Amino acid sequence: MRPIQARIDLDAFRHNLHVVRAHAPGSKVMAVVKANSYGHGLLAAAQGLAAAEGFAVLGLEEGVFLRDAGFKQTILMLEGAFCASELPEASAAAISVVVHHDAQIVMLEQAALQKPLDVFVKMNNGMNRLGFRPEHYAAAIRRLSACPNVGQITLMTHFATADEAPGVDEPLARFRQVARGFDYPVSLANSAAIFRHPETHADWIRSGIMLYGASAVAGVPAQAHQLRPAMTLSSEIIAVQDILPGESVGYGNRFTATRDTRVGIVACGYADGYPRHAPNGTPVIVADHMTQTIGRVSMDMLFVDLTDISAACVGSPVELWGSRLPVDAVAEKAGTIGYELLCALSPRVPVRVLG
């Protein structure tokens, strides 16, 4: 068996949830577990986050899976129903839906349901992705409040720049103005807003990447908020090559040695989810020493520099990211974000759940 594996630490989830609560002490936590819980495994993440008041998923199948697994919390479909035929099953499983356009209101008005559905009405607040424009938002709320198939209504929006300098002042003021006069619960804050904008905490917070122990704000490491990574991706050295100055490694000769160089070949490649575009110098830990990748990442293997790690040999442990090497450090060097690396973990990588 190849030595690569991902370890998922349930205690890290519990710890990170505690950190979230400490930052937003009066808000209920909606744990975002879409995309197979950012690559961590839906069931494992839900078990680690079982104390959260709610789970946010992408589609109906994920929500029904959590209900069938025994989770009683609020479960919210973040993009709502994709077709009218999903509404009866969502109603039967007591799964809440986001409503973000008129066609979804029509679906609800025309549906035959066992019981009313709780809805989160989304306002488009500048991201121009999903949601009713501010000038149409109040009318959408009133229409939903008159629909017999609608139960509890919660008002929500999403901030495009909660993690950047523009912040949330303008969209928050716009939301408050439009929502004034409606006495419904409110959900505003994503992970970045939870840390940076306490004025957005409201009734529900939607916590995503921070629960997995990665950063929601570029340049601010997760450790700055005492977050712990829930995933560690590890492997081993499976071969060692000694090359001379002027010799190269890998496809395209992207690394050429300028000195006698010991090259470690690691059982991990882009088919496992490691980014092919990771450049020379991407950090990696081998035998408890920090070193770097060299050469182009292959489908099943990558290269690391062992020249200054005399103890490294075939079988030496390698951490690609995780408990000692933040995924955000790897992502930054590779020109992407930690979210993408975690979500890209391949199904062929064995996963071991701890705790």
Coordinates of C-alpha atoms in Angstrom, one line a residue:
M1 CA 0.0 0.0 0.0
R2 CA 1.3 3.5 -0.8
P3 CA 2.3 5.3 2.3
I4 CA 0.2 8.5 1.7
Q5 CA -2.7 9.2 4.0
A6 CA -4.8 12.0 5.4
R7 CA -5.4 12.0 9.1
I8 CA -8.6 13.9 10.3
D9 CA -8.5 15.0 13.9
L10 CA -11.9 15.3 15.5
D11 CA -10.5 17.0 18.6
A12 CA -9.3 19.8 16.3
F13 CA -12.9 20.3 15.1
R14 CA -14.1 20.5 18.7
H15 CA -11.3 22.9 19.7
N16 CA -11.9 25.2 16.7
L17 CA -15.7 25.3 17.4
H18 CA -14.8 26.4 20.9
V19 CA -12.7 29.2 19.4
V20 CA -15.5 30.3 17.2
R21 CA -17.9 30.4 20.1
A22 CA -15.4 32.5 22.1
H23 CA -15.4 35.1 19.2
A24 CA -19.2 35.2 18.8
P25 CA -20.6 34.3 22.3
G26 CA -24.4 34.9 21.7
S27 CA -24.7 33.6 18.2
K28 CA -25.7 30.1 17.0
V29 CA -23.1 28.4 14.9
M30 CA -24.0 27.2 11.4
A31 CA -21.0 24.9 10.5
V32 CA -20.4 24.9 6.8
V33 CA -19.8 21.3 5.7
K34 CA -20.3 21.6 1.9
A35 CA -17.8 20.0 -0.6
N36 CA -17.4 16.9 1.5
S37 CA -16.6 19.2 4.4
Y38 CA -13.8 20.9 2.5
G39 CA -12.3 17.5 1.7
H40 CA -12.3 16.2 5.3
G41 CA -15.3 13.8 5.0
L42 CA -18.9 14.9 5.7
L43 CA -19.5 12.3 8.5
A44 CA -16.2 12.9 10.2
A45 CA -16.6 16.6 10.2
A46 CA -20.2 16.4 11.4
Q47 CA -19.1 14.2 14.3
G48 CA -16.3 16.6 15.3
L49 CA -18.7 19.5 15.0
A50 CA -21.7 17.8 16.6
A51 CA -22.1 20.6 19.2
A52 CA -22.9 23.2 16.5
E53 CA -26.5 24.3 16.2
G54 CA -26.6 23.8 12.5
F55 CA -24.9 22.5 9.4
A56 CA -24.8 24.2 6.0
V57 CA -24.6 21.9 3.0
L58 CA -24.7 22.4 -0.8
G59 CA -27.5 20.0 -1.8
L60 CA -30.3 17.9 -0.6
E61 CA -28.3 14.6 -0.8
E62 CA -25.8 15.9 1.9
G63 CA -28.7 17.1 4.1
V64 CA -30.6 13.8 3.9
F65 CA -27.3 11.9 4.6
L66 CA -26.8 13.9 7.8
R67 CA -30.4 13.4 8.9
D68 CA -30.1 9.6 8.3
A69 CA -26.9 9.6 10.3
G70 CA -28.9 10.9 13.3
F71 CA -28.1 14.6 13.3
K72 CA -31.0 16.7 14.6
Q73 CA -29.6 20.2 14.1
T74 CA -30.8 22.8 11.6
I75 CA -29.6 21.8 8.2
L76 CA -29.5 24.4 5.5
M77 CA -29.2 24.0 1.7
L78 CA -27.0 27.0 0.9
E79 CA -28.1 27.3 -2.7
G80 CA -31.7 26.3 -2.0
A81 CA -33.7 23.9 -4.1
F82 CA -32.5 23.3 -7.6
C83 CA -35.8 22.0 -8.8
A84 CA -39.3 21.8 -7.4
S85 CA -39.1 18.0 -6.9
E86 CA -36.6 18.5 -4.1
L87 CA -39.0 20.4 -1.9
P88 CA -41.1 17.5 -0.6
E89 CA -38.1 15.5 0.4
A90 CA -36.5 18.5 2.1
S91 CA -39.8 19.1 3.9
A92 CA -40.0 15.4 5.1
A93 CA -36.4 15.6 6.4
A94 CA -36.9 19.1 8.0
I95 CA -34.1 20.6 5.9
S96 CA -34.1 24.4 5.5
V97 CA -33.5 26.1 2.2
V98 CA -32.0 29.3 1.1
V99 CA -34.3 31.3 -1.2
H100 CA -32.4 33.6 -3.5
H101 CA -34.5 34.2 -6.6
D102 CA -38.2 34.4 -7.7
A103 CA -38.3 31.0 -9.3
Q104 CA -37.7 29.4 -5.9
I105 CA -40.5 31.4 -4.4
V106 CA -42.8 30.1 -7.1
M107 CA -41.7 26.5 -6.3
L108 CA -42.6 27.0 -2.7
E109 CA -46.0 28.6 -3.5
Q110 CA -46.9 25.7 -5.8
A111 CA -45.5 22.8 -3.8
A112 CA -47.5 20.1 -1.9
L113 CA -45.5 19.6 1.3
Q114 CA -46.0 17.5 4.5
K115 CA -45.0 20.5 6.6
P116 CA -43.7 24.0 6.0
L117 CA -40.1 24.6 5.2
D118 CA -37.9 27.0 7.1
V119 CA -36.2 29.4 4.7
F120 CA -33.2 31.8 4.8
V121 CA -33.9 34.7 2.4
K122 CA -30.7 35.9 0.8
M123 CA -30.0 39.5 -0.2
N124 CA -27.5 40.2 -3.0
N125 CA -25.2 42.7 -1.2
G126 CA -22.6 43.5 -3.9
M127 CA -21.1 40.0 -4.7
N128 CA -23.6 39.6 -7.5
R129 CA -23.7 35.9 -7.2
L130 CA -26.9 34.8 -5.4
G131 CA -29.7 36.8 -3.8
F132 CA -32.4 39.4 -4.3
R133 CA -31.2 42.8 -5.1
P134 CA -31.8 45.3 -2.2
E135 CA -34.7 47.0 -4.0
H136 CA -36.5 43.7 -4.4
Y137 CA -35.6 42.1 -1.0
A138 CA -38.5 43.4 1.1
A139 CA -41.0 42.2 -1.5
A140 CA -39.5 38.8 -1.5
I141 CA -39.8 38.6 2.3
R142 CA -43.4 39.7 2.3
R143 CA -44.3 37.1 -0.4
L144 CA -42.6 34.3 1.5
S145 CA -44.3 35.3 4.8
A146 CA -47.6 34.9 3.1
C147 CA -46.8 31.5 1.7
P148 CA -48.4 28.6 3.7
N149 CA -45.4 26.3 2.8
V150 CA -42.9 28.6 4.6
G151 CA -42.2 28.2 8.3
Q152 CA -39.5 30.2 10.1
I153 CA -37.9 33.0 8.0
T154 CA -34.3 34.0 8.6
L155 CA -32.7 37.0 6.8
M156 CA -29.2 36.6 5.4
T157 CA -26.6 38.1 3.2
H158 CA -23.0 37.4 2.3
F159 CA -20.0 39.8 2.3
A160 CA -17.6 39.9 -0.7
T161 CA -14.8 41.7 1.2
A162 CA -15.1 40.7 4.9
D163 CA -11.5 39.5 4.6
E164 CA -10.1 42.6 2.8
A165 CA -9.6 46.3 3.3
P166 CA -13.1 47.4 2.1
G167 CA -14.6 45.5 5.0
V168 CA -18.4 45.3 5.5
D169 CA -19.5 48.8 6.6
E170 CA -21.3 49.7 3.3
P171 CA -23.0 46.3 2.7
L172 CA -23.9 46.0 6.3
A173 CA -25.6 49.4 6.4
R174 CA -27.4 48.6 3.2
F175 CA -28.7 45.3 4.6
R176 CA -29.8 46.9 7.9
Q177 CA -31.7 49.6 6.0
V178 CA -33.6 47.2 3.8
A179 CA -34.3 44.7 6.6
R180 CA -35.5 47.4 9.0
G181 CA -39.1 46.6 10.2
F182 CA -38.8 42.8 9.7
D183 CA -38.7 41.0 13.0
Y184 CA -36.9 37.8 11.9
P185 CA -33.6 36.2 12.9
V186 CA -30.5 37.3 10.9
S187 CA -27.4 35.5 9.5
L188 CA -24.6 37.6 8.2
A189 CA -21.1 36.6 9.2
N190 CA -18.8 34.1 7.4
S191 CA -15.5 33.0 8.9
A192 CA -13.6 36.3 8.1
A193 CA -16.4 38.4 9.5
I194 CA -16.6 36.4 12.7
F195 CA -13.0 37.4 13.4
R196 CA -12.8 40.9 11.9
H197 CA -16.3 42.3 12.2
P198 CA -18.1 41.5 15.5
E199 CA -20.9 43.8 14.5
T200 CA -22.0 41.1 12.0
H201 CA -22.4 38.2 14.5
A202 CA -26.2 38.4 14.8
D203 CA -28.4 35.3 15.5
W204 CA -26.5 32.9 13.3
I205 CA -22.9 32.9 12.2
R206 CA -21.8 30.7 9.2
S207 CA -18.4 29.3 10.1
G208 CA -16.5 27.5 7.3
I209 CA -12.7 27.4 6.8
M210 CA -11.9 28.4 10.4
L211 CA -13.5 25.2 11.7
Y212 CA -11.0 23.2 9.6
G213 CA -8.1 25.1 11.1
A214 CA -7.1 27.1 8.1
S215 CA -7.0 30.9 7.6
A216 CA -10.0 33.0 6.3
V217 CA -7.8 36.1 5.9
A218 CA -4.7 36.3 3.7
G219 CA -1.6 37.0 5.6
V220 CA -3.2 36.1 9.0
P221 CA -2.2 32.6 10.0
A222 CA -4.8 30.4 11.6
Q223 CA -2.5 29.9 14.6
A224 CA -2.9 33.6 15.3
H225 CA -6.5 32.7 16.4
Q226 CA -5.4 29.5 18.2
L227 CA -7.0 27.4 15.5
R228 CA -5.7 23.8 14.9
P229 CA -5.6 22.0 11.5
A230 CA -8.1 19.2 11.3
M231 CA -6.3 17.5 8.3
T232 CA -2.7 16.3 8.1
L233 CA -1.6 15.0 4.7
S234 CA 1.5 12.8 5.1
S235 CA 3.5 10.3 3.1
E236 CA 7.1 8.9 2.9
I237 CA 10.2 9.1 0.9
I238 CA 10.1 6.1 -1.5
A239 CA 13.4 6.7 -3.4
V240 CA 16.5 8.8 -3.2
Q241 CA 18.5 10.1 -6.1
D242 CA 22.0 11.8 -5.9
I243 CA 22.4 14.3 -8.8
L244 CA 25.3 16.4 -9.9
P245 CA 25.5 20.1 -10.7
G246 CA 23.9 20.7 -14.0
E247 CA 21.5 17.7 -13.8
S248 CA 17.8 18.2 -13.6
V249 CA 14.7 16.4 -12.1
G250 CA 11.2 15.8 -13.3
Y251 CA 9.2 16.7 -16.4
G252 CA 10.3 19.8 -18.2
N253 CA 13.6 20.1 -16.2
R254 CA 12.1 22.7 -14.0
F255 CA 14.9 22.3 -11.4
T256 CA 18.6 22.1 -12.3
A257 CA 21.1 21.4 -9.5
T258 CA 23.8 24.0 -8.8
R259 CA 25.5 21.7 -6.3
D260 CA 25.6 18.0 -5.4
T261 CA 22.0 17.4 -4.4
R262 CA 20.2 14.6 -2.7
V263 CA 16.7 14.3 -4.1
G264 CA 13.9 12.6 -2.2
I265 CA 10.9 11.1 -4.2
V266 CA 7.7 11.4 -2.2
A267 CA 4.6 9.2 -2.8
C268 CA 2.2 12.1 -3.5
G269 CA 1.2 13.8 -6.7
Y270 CA -1.5 15.8 -8.4
A271 CA -3.7 12.8 -8.6
D272 CA -3.7 12.8 -4.8
G273 CA -4.7 16.5 -4.7
Y274 CA -1.3 18.1 -4.4
P275 CA -1.1 21.1 -6.7
R276 CA 0.7 20.4 -9.9
H277 CA 1.6 24.1 -10.2
A278 CA 3.4 24.2 -6.9
P279 CA 6.8 25.8 -7.7
N280 CA 10.3 25.0 -6.6
G281 CA 10.6 26.1 -3.0
T282 CA 7.1 25.0 -1.8
P283 CA 7.6 24.1 1.9
V284 CA 7.5 20.5 3.1
I285 CA 8.6 18.7 6.2
V286 CA 10.8 15.6 5.9
A287 CA 12.0 13.7 9.0
D288 CA 11.1 16.6 11.2
H289 CA 13.1 19.1 9.1
M290 CA 11.7 21.8 7.0
T291 CA 12.8 21.6 3.3
Q292 CA 11.2 22.4 0.0
T293 CA 9.9 20.8 -3.2
I294 CA 12.0 20.9 -6.4
G295 CA 10.9 20.1 -9.9
R296 CA 7.5 19.7 -11.4
V297 CA 4.9 17.7 -9.4
S298 CA 4.0 14.4 -11.2
M299 CA 0.7 12.5 -11.1
D300 CA 1.9 10.1 -8.4
M301 CA 5.1 11.6 -7.1
L302 CA 6.9 14.8 -6.2
F303 CA 10.5 15.8 -5.5
V304 CA 12.0 17.3 -2.3
D305 CA 15.5 18.5 -1.5
L306 CA 17.2 16.2 1.1
T307 CA 20.7 17.7 0.7
D308 CA 20.8 19.2 4.2
I309 CA 18.9 16.4 5.9
S310 CA 21.5 13.8 6.3
A311 CA 19.2 11.5 8.3
A312 CA 16.5 11.3 5.5
C313 CA 16.3 8.1 3.6
V314 CA 13.8 5.7 2.1
G315 CA 10.9 5.5 4.5
S316 CA 11.4 8.9 6.2
P317 CA 8.1 10.5 7.0
V318 CA 6.9 13.5 5.0
E319 CA 4.3 16.1 6.0
L320 CA 2.8 17.8 3.0
W321 CA 0.5 20.0 5.2
G322 CA -1.1 19.7 8.6
S323 CA -0.2 19.8 12.2
R324 CA 3.2 21.4 11.8
L325 CA 3.0 22.9 8.3
P326 CA -0.1 25.1 7.7
V327 CA -1.9 24.3 4.5
D328 CA -2.1 28.1 3.9
A329 CA 1.8 28.2 3.7
V330 CA 1.7 25.6 0.9
A331 CA -1.2 27.3 -0.8
E332 CA 0.5 30.8 -0.7
K333 CA 3.6 29.4 -2.3
A334 CA 1.5 27.6 -4.9
G335 CA -0.5 30.8 -5.7
T336 CA -3.8 29.6 -4.4
I337 CA -5.8 29.3 -1.1
G338 CA -6.0 26.7 1.6
Y339 CA -9.6 26.0 0.7
E340 CA -8.7 24.7 -2.7
L341 CA -6.0 22.3 -1.5
L342 CA -8.2 20.8 1.2
C343 CA -11.1 20.4 -1.2
A344 CA -8.9 18.8 -3.8
L345 CA -7.9 15.8 -1.6
S346 CA -8.4 12.8 -3.9
P347 CA -10.7 10.0 -3.1
R348 CA -7.8 7.6 -3.6
V349 CA -6.0 8.9 -0.5
P350 CA -6.8 6.7 2.5
V351 CA -8.3 8.7 5.3
R352 CA -7.8 7.9 9.0
V353 CA -10.2 9.5 11.5
L354 CA -8.7 10.2 15.0
G355 CA -10.6 11.1 18.2

